[in-house]
Coordinates of C-alpha atoms in Angstrom, one line a residue:
X1 CA -41.2 11.3 -26.8
X2 CA -37.9 10.1 -28.1
X3 CA -36.1 12.7 -26.0
X4 CA -37.9 11.6 -22.8
X5 CA -37.1 7.9 -23.5
X6 CA -33.4 8.6 -23.9
X7 CA -33.3 10.5 -20.6
X8 CA -34.8 7.7 -18.6
X9 CA -32.9 4.9 -16.9
X10 CA -34.5 1.4 -17.3
X11 CA -31.7 -0.6 -15.7
X12 CA -29.2 0.1 -12.9
X13 CA -26.2 -2.1 -12.0
X14 CA -22.5 -1.8 -11.3
X15 CA -19.7 -4.2 -12.2
X16 CA -16.6 -3.5 -10.1
X17 CA -13.5 -3.7 -12.2
X18 CA -11.2 -2.3 -9.4
X19 CA -9.7 -3.7 -6.3
X20 CA -10.0 -0.8 -3.9
X21 CA -13.4 1.0 -4.5
X22 CA -15.6 1.2 -1.4
X23 CA -18.4 3.4 -2.7
X24 CA -19.3 4.2 -6.4
X25 CA -21.9 6.8 -7.5
X26 CA -23.9 5.7 -10.4
X27 CA -23.6 8.3 -13.2
X28 CA -27.1 9.8 -13.7
X29 CA -26.1 12.6 -16.1
X30 CA -29.4 14.4 -15.6
X31 CA -31.5 11.3 -16.4
X32 CA -34.5 10.2 -14.5
X33 CA -35.3 6.7 -13.2
X34 CA -38.4 5.1 -14.9
X35 CA -41.0 3.7 -12.6
X36 CA -40.6 -0.1 -12.9
X37 CA -37.0 0.0 -13.9
X38 CA -34.7 -3.0 -13.0
X39 CA -32.1 -2.8 -10.3
X40 CA -29.4 -5.5 -10.0
X41 CA -27.4 -5.7 -6.8
X42 CA -24.7 -8.4 -6.9
X43 CA -23.3 -10.4 -4.1
X44 CA -20.9 -8.3 -1.9
X45 CA -22.8 -5.1 -2.9
X46 CA -25.4 -2.8 -1.4
X47 CA -27.3 -0.1 -3.3
X48 CA -28.3 3.2 -1.6
X49 CA -30.9 5.6 -3.0
X50 CA -30.7 9.3 -1.9
X51 CA -33.4 11.9 -2.3
X52 CA -32.5 15.5 -1.7
X53 CA -29.3 14.5 0.0
X54 CA -30.8 12.1 2.5
X55 CA -30.6 8.3 2.5
X56 CA -34.0 6.9 1.4
X57 CA -34.0 3.2 0.6
X58 CA -31.2 0.6 0.9
X59 CA -31.1 -2.6 -1.2
X60 CA -29.2 -5.7 -0.4
X61 CA -28.1 -8.3 -3.0
X62 CA -30.9 -9.3 -5.3
X63 CA -32.9 -8.4 -8.5
X64 CA -35.6 -5.6 -8.1
X65 CA -38.4 -3.9 -10.0
X66 CA -38.5 -0.3 -8.7
X67 CA -42.1 0.0 -7.6
X68 CA -44.0 1.3 -4.6
X69 CA -43.4 -2.0 -2.7
X70 CA -39.6 -1.8 -3.2
X71 CA -39.3 1.9 -2.5
X72 CA -41.4 2.4 0.6
X73 CA -39.4 5.3 2.1
X74 CA -39.0 7.2 -1.2
X75 CA -42.7 6.7 -2.0
X76 CA -43.6 8.2 1.4
X77 CA -41.2 11.2 1.0
X78 CA -42.7 12.0 -2.4
X79 CA -46.3 11.3 -1.3
X80 CA -47.0 9.2 -4.3
X81 CA -50.2 7.3 -4.5
X82 CA -50.0 3.5 -5.0
X83 CA -49.2 2.6 -8.5
X84 CA -48.0 6.0 -9.7
X85 CA -45.8 5.5 -12.7
X86 CA -44.1 8.8 -13.2
X87 CA -40.2 8.9 -13.6
X88 CA -38.3 10.3 -10.6
X89 CA -34.9 11.7 -9.7
X90 CA -32.6 10.0 -7.2
X91 CA -28.9 9.6 -6.5
X92 CA -27.8 6.0 -6.5
X93 CA -24.7 4.7 -4.8
X94 CA -23.3 1.2 -4.8
X95 CA -21.3 0.1 -1.7
X96 CA -18.7 -2.7 -2.0
X97 CA -19.1 -5.1 1.0
X98 CA -16.4 -7.6 0.1
X99 CA -13.2 -8.1 2.3
X100 CA -10.3 -5.8 1.5
X101 CA -7.3 -7.9 2.4
X102 CA -3.5 -7.3 2.6
X103 CA -3.9 -3.7 3.8
X104 CA -0.5 -2.6 5.1
X105 CA 0.2 -0.8 8.4
X106 CA 3.5 0.3 10.0
X107 CA 4.9 2.7 12.6
X108 CA 5.9 6.0 10.9
X109 CA 7.6 6.9 14.2
X110 CA 9.1 4.6 16.9
X111 CA 6.9 3.5 19.8
X112 CA 8.4 4.5 23.2
X113 CA 8.0 2.1 26.1
X114 CA 9.6 1.4 29.4
X115 CA 11.3 -2.0 29.8
X116 CA 12.3 -3.6 33.0
X117 CA 15.6 -4.9 31.5
X118 CA 16.7 -2.1 29.2
X119 CA 14.9 0.9 30.6
X120 CA 13.2 3.3 28.1
X121 CA 13.4 1.9 24.5
X122 CA 11.9 2.6 21.2
X123 CA 10.2 -0.1 19.0
X124 CA 9.0 -0.3 15.4
X125 CA 6.5 -2.6 14.0
X126 CA 4.6 -3.5 10.8
X127 CA 2.0 -6.0 9.6
X128 CA -1.3 -6.4 7.6
X129 CA -5.0 -6.1 8.3
X130 CA -8.3 -6.8 6.5
X131 CA -11.7 -5.2 6.8
X132 CA -15.1 -5.0 5.1
X133 CA -18.2 -2.8 5.2
X134 CA -20.6 -4.0 7.8
X135 CA -23.1 -1.0 7.8
X136 CA -23.2 0.7 4.4
X137 CA -25.5 3.5 5.5
X138 CA -23.2 4.4 8.5
X139 CA -20.1 4.4 6.3
X140 CA -21.8 6.6 3.8
X141 CA -22.9 9.1 6.4
X142 CA -19.7 9.1 8.4
X143 CA -17.0 9.1 5.7
X144 CA -18.1 9.2 2.1
X145 CA -20.4 12.2 1.9
X146 CA -21.0 13.4 -1.6
X147 CA -17.8 11.9 -3.2
X148 CA -18.5 10.2 -6.5
X149 CA -16.0 7.5 -5.6
X150 CA -14.5 6.5 -2.3
X151 CA -11.6 4.0 -2.1
X152 CA -9.5 2.3 0.5
X153 CA -6.8 4.9 -0.1
X154 CA -9.1 7.6 1.2
X155 CA -9.4 5.9 4.6
X156 CA -6.2 3.8 5.0
X157 CA -4.1 6.5 6.6
X158 CA -6.8 7.1 9.3
X159 CA -7.2 3.3 9.9
X160 CA -3.4 2.9 10.2
X161 CA -3.1 5.6 12.9
X162 CA -5.9 3.9 14.9
X163 CA -4.2 0.5 14.6
X164 CA -0.7 1.7 15.6
X165 CA -2.2 3.6 18.6
X166 CA -4.1 0.4 19.8
X167 CA -1.0 -1.8 19.4
X168 CA 1.1 0.7 21.3
X169 CA -1.4 0.7 24.2
X170 CA -1.6 -3.1 24.2
X171 CA 2.2 -3.5 24.4
X172 CA 2.5 -0.8 27.1
X173 CA -0.3 -2.2 29.3
X174 CA 1.0 -5.8 29.1
X175 CA 4.2 -4.7 30.9
X176 CA 6.0 -7.6 29.2
X177 CA 9.7 -7.6 28.7
X178 CA 11.1 -6.6 25.3
X179 CA 12.8 -10.0 25.2
X180 CA 9.5 -11.7 25.3
X181 CA 7.6 -9.6 22.8
X182 CA 8.6 -11.6 19.7
X183 CA 7.2 -14.8 21.2
X184 CA 3.8 -13.2 21.9
X185 CA 2.9 -11.5 18.6
X186 CA -0.2 -13.7 18.1
X187 CA -1.5 -12.8 21.6
X188 CA -0.9 -9.1 21.0
X189 CA -2.8 -9.4 17.6
X190 CA -5.8 -11.0 19.3
X191 CA -6.0 -8.4 22.1
X192 CA -5.5 -5.4 19.8
X193 CA -8.3 -6.8 17.4
X194 CA -10.8 -6.8 20.3
X195 CA -9.9 -3.2 21.1
X196 CA -10.1 -2.1 17.5
X197 CA -13.4 -3.7 16.8
X198 CA -15.2 -0.8 18.5
X199 CA -13.1 1.8 16.7
X200 CA -14.0 0.3 13.3
X201 CA -17.6 -0.1 14.2
X202 CA -18.0 3.7 14.5
X203 CA -17.4 4.0 10.7
X204 CA -19.6 1.0 9.8
X205 CA -16.6 -1.2 9.2
X206 CA -15.6 -4.6 10.6
X207 CA -12.0 -5.6 11.2
X208 CA -11.7 -9.2 10.0
X209 CA -8.0 -9.8 10.5
X210 CA -5.0 -8.1 12.1
X211 CA -1.5 -9.5 11.8
X212 CA 1.6 -8.2 13.6
X213 CA 4.4 -9.5 11.4
X214 CA 7.4 -8.0 13.3
X215 CA 8.4 -5.9 16.2
X216 CA 12.0 -4.6 15.8
X217 CA 14.4 -3.0 18.3
X218 CA 17.0 -0.2 17.9
X219 CA 20.5 -1.4 16.9
X220 CA 21.8 -0.7 20.5
X221 CA 19.2 -2.9 22.1
X222 CA 19.9 -5.7 19.6
X223 CA 23.6 -5.6 20.5
X224 CA 22.8 -5.7 24.2
X225 CA 20.6 -8.8 23.6
X226 CA 23.4 -10.5 21.7
X227 CA 25.8 -9.7 24.4
X228 CA 23.5 -11.1 27.1
X229 CA 23.0 -14.3 25.1
X230 CA 26.8 -14.7 24.7
X231 CA 27.3 -14.2 28.5
X232 CA 24.7 -16.9 29.1
X233 CA 26.6 -19.4 27.0
X234 CA 29.8 -18.5 28.7
X235 CA 28.4 -19.0 32.2
X236 CA 27.3 -22.5 31.3
X237 CA 30.7 -23.4 29.7
X238 CA 33.2 -21.6 31.9
X239 CA 35.6 -24.5 32.2
X240 CA 35.7 -24.8 28.5
X241 CA 36.3 -21.1 28.2
X242 CA 39.3 -21.3 30.7
X243 CA 40.8 -24.1 28.7
X244 CA 40.2 -22.1 25.5
X245 CA 42.1 -19.1 26.9
X246 CA 45.0 -21.2 28.0
X247 CA 45.2 -22.9 24.6
X248 CA 45.3 -19.4 23.0
X249 CA 48.1 -18.3 25.3
X250 CA 50.1 -21.4 24.4
X251 CA 49.5 -21.0 20.7
X252 CA 50.6 -17.3 20.8
X253 CA 53.8 -18.4 22.7
X254 CA 54.5 -21.2 20.2
X255 CA 54.2 -18.8 17.2
X256 CA 56.7 -16.4 18.9
X257 CA 59.4 -18.6 20.5
X258 CA 61.8 -15.8 20.9
X259 CA 59.4 -13.7 23.0
X260 CA 60.6 -13.2 26.5
X261 CA 57.0 -12.8 27.8
X262 CA 56.1 -16.6 27.4
X263 CA 55.2 -17.1 31.0
X264 CA 53.5 -13.8 31.2
X265 CA 51.1 -14.6 28.3
X266 CA 50.2 -18.0 29.8
X267 CA 49.6 -16.4 33.2
X268 CA 47.5 -13.6 31.8
X269 CA 45.3 -16.0 29.9
X270 CA 44.8 -18.3 32.9
X271 CA 44.2 -15.3 35.3
X272 CA 41.6 -13.8 33.0
X273 CA 39.7 -17.1 32.7
X274 CA 39.9 -17.8 36.4
X275 CA 38.7 -14.3 37.2
X276 CA 35.6 -14.6 35.0
X277 CA 34.8 -18.0 36.4
X278 CA 35.0 -16.8 40.0
X279 CA 32.8 -13.8 39.1
X280 CA 30.1 -16.0 37.6
X281 CA 30.4 -18.6 40.4
X282 CA 29.9 -15.8 42.9
X283 CA 26.7 -14.7 41.1
X284 CA 25.4 -18.2 40.9
X285 CA 26.1 -18.7 44.7
X286 CA 24.2 -15.5 45.5
X287 CA 21.2 -16.7 43.5
X288 CA 21.3 -20.1 45.2
X289 CA 21.5 -18.4 48.6
X290 CA 18.6 -16.1 47.9
X291 CA 16.6 -19.0 46.6
X292 CA 17.4 -20.9 49.9
X293 CA 16.3 -18.0 52.0
X294 CA 13.0 -17.8 50.2
X295 CA 12.3 -21.5 51.0
X296 CA 13.4 -21.2 54.6
X297 CA 11.9 -19.7 57.8
X298 CA 13.8 -19.2 61.0
X299 CA 12.7 -20.0 64.6
X300 CA 12.0 -16.8 66.7
X301 CA 13.4 -18.5 69.8
X302 CA 16.7 -20.2 68.8
X303 CA 17.1 -18.8 65.2
X304 CA 17.5 -22.3 63.6
X305 CA 16.6 -22.6 60.0
X306 CA 13.5 -24.7 59.2
X307 CA 11.8 -25.8 56.0
X308 CA 9.1 -23.4 54.8
X309 CA 6.3 -25.8 55.6
X310 CA 7.5 -26.8 59.1
X311 CA 5.0 -26.2 62.0
X312 CA 7.6 -26.8 64.9
X313 CA 11.3 -25.8 65.2
X314 CA 13.5 -28.8 64.4
X315 CA 16.0 -27.7 67.2
X316 CA 14.0 -26.5 70.2
X317 CA 10.5 -27.7 69.3
X318 CA 8.8 -24.2 69.6
X319 CA 5.7 -23.8 67.5
X320 CA 6.5 -21.7 64.5
X321 CA 4.3 -18.7 63.8
X322 CA 2.1 -19.1 60.7
X323 CA 2.2 -16.0 58.4
X324 CA -0.6 -14.8 56.3
X325 CA -1.3 -11.9 53.9
X326 CA -3.1 -8.6 54.4
X327 CA -6.3 -8.7 52.4
X328 CA -5.9 -5.0 51.5
X329 CA -2.2 -4.5 50.5
X330 CA -1.0 -8.1 50.3
X331 CA 1.9 -7.6 52.9
X332 CA 3.0 -10.6 55.0
X333 CA 1.6 -10.5 58.6
X334 CA 1.8 -12.8 61.6
X335 CA -1.2 -14.7 62.7
X336 CA -1.0 -12.9 66.0
X337 CA -1.0 -9.4 64.5
X338 CA -4.1 -7.3 65.0
X339 CA -3.1 -4.6 62.5
X340 CA -1.2 -4.7 59.2
X341 CA 2.3 -3.2 59.6
X342 CA 2.1 -1.8 56.0
X343 CA -1.3 -0.2 55.6
X344 CA -2.7 -0.3 59.2
X345 CA -5.8 -2.2 58.3
X346 CA -7.4 -4.0 61.2
X347 CA -7.1 -7.7 60.8
X348 CA -9.9 -10.2 61.9

């Protein structure tokens, strides 16, 4: 009798002293579970009983006496009559349902995307995510199997690849400029989280937080961005730049009074500044002209320019044709047109 008593479990519980254990198999060591034993399932835990390799009963947080009323599936499998008090064999697994935070993700290889400003570029990114077990039985069946322990390290690599793939698709589908990505990291995180929710659900997991900390560019792209920023400052302060070039030429000449190229240095400095100012002025004029054309429509009779909202020509008084858009392709069409000139759709 003493031998049988030492080989029976009267109390089952698990105190997690780790930070990354998802599933823990209770060590049975050949012992049987006594009918009426106590089972303690703490908060952020779930207990799973297996019989012959199949999931039988699942226990949520609470304190249980293992009897027929608390083991309905196992009782049915073993065909025990009500109140049968014989010890029984079962594998017991504890599943940790707390949040696992500060899990790191990052791009092992650059993400290739097409940008409207820089063409094809490669991006790198990194951040953190948090998750928890939402369906312990599904996690056990899909990933854990017969492992005695199952930790976050066993699944992290797979989750990272899913996250990077989702973020890559989100950035590519947004078609946003690389210059605007840094200011939209929060929006990207929200969209990617919604997409990843279904991917995590397949394994019985719930993604509780996803953070994109940084998206970085190659060194060449960063230099191009810096150059563009510098040119933007110069275009706004061209007069100051011309004066600066002139002052530099005078200073060079003053430090070398014996140099015969005094006038040449001054002329070169002024010419360089003037040339850059004219180039930028021409660009600005073209932008203004294009903007004016977009806000102007021309009379089909006399060719006079009229405001965009005018109904009659301000020169000859002819009624101006009202333009609309094709409902199929969106091309501009005249109100008198019967067919779209772009797609050929018949217009009502």
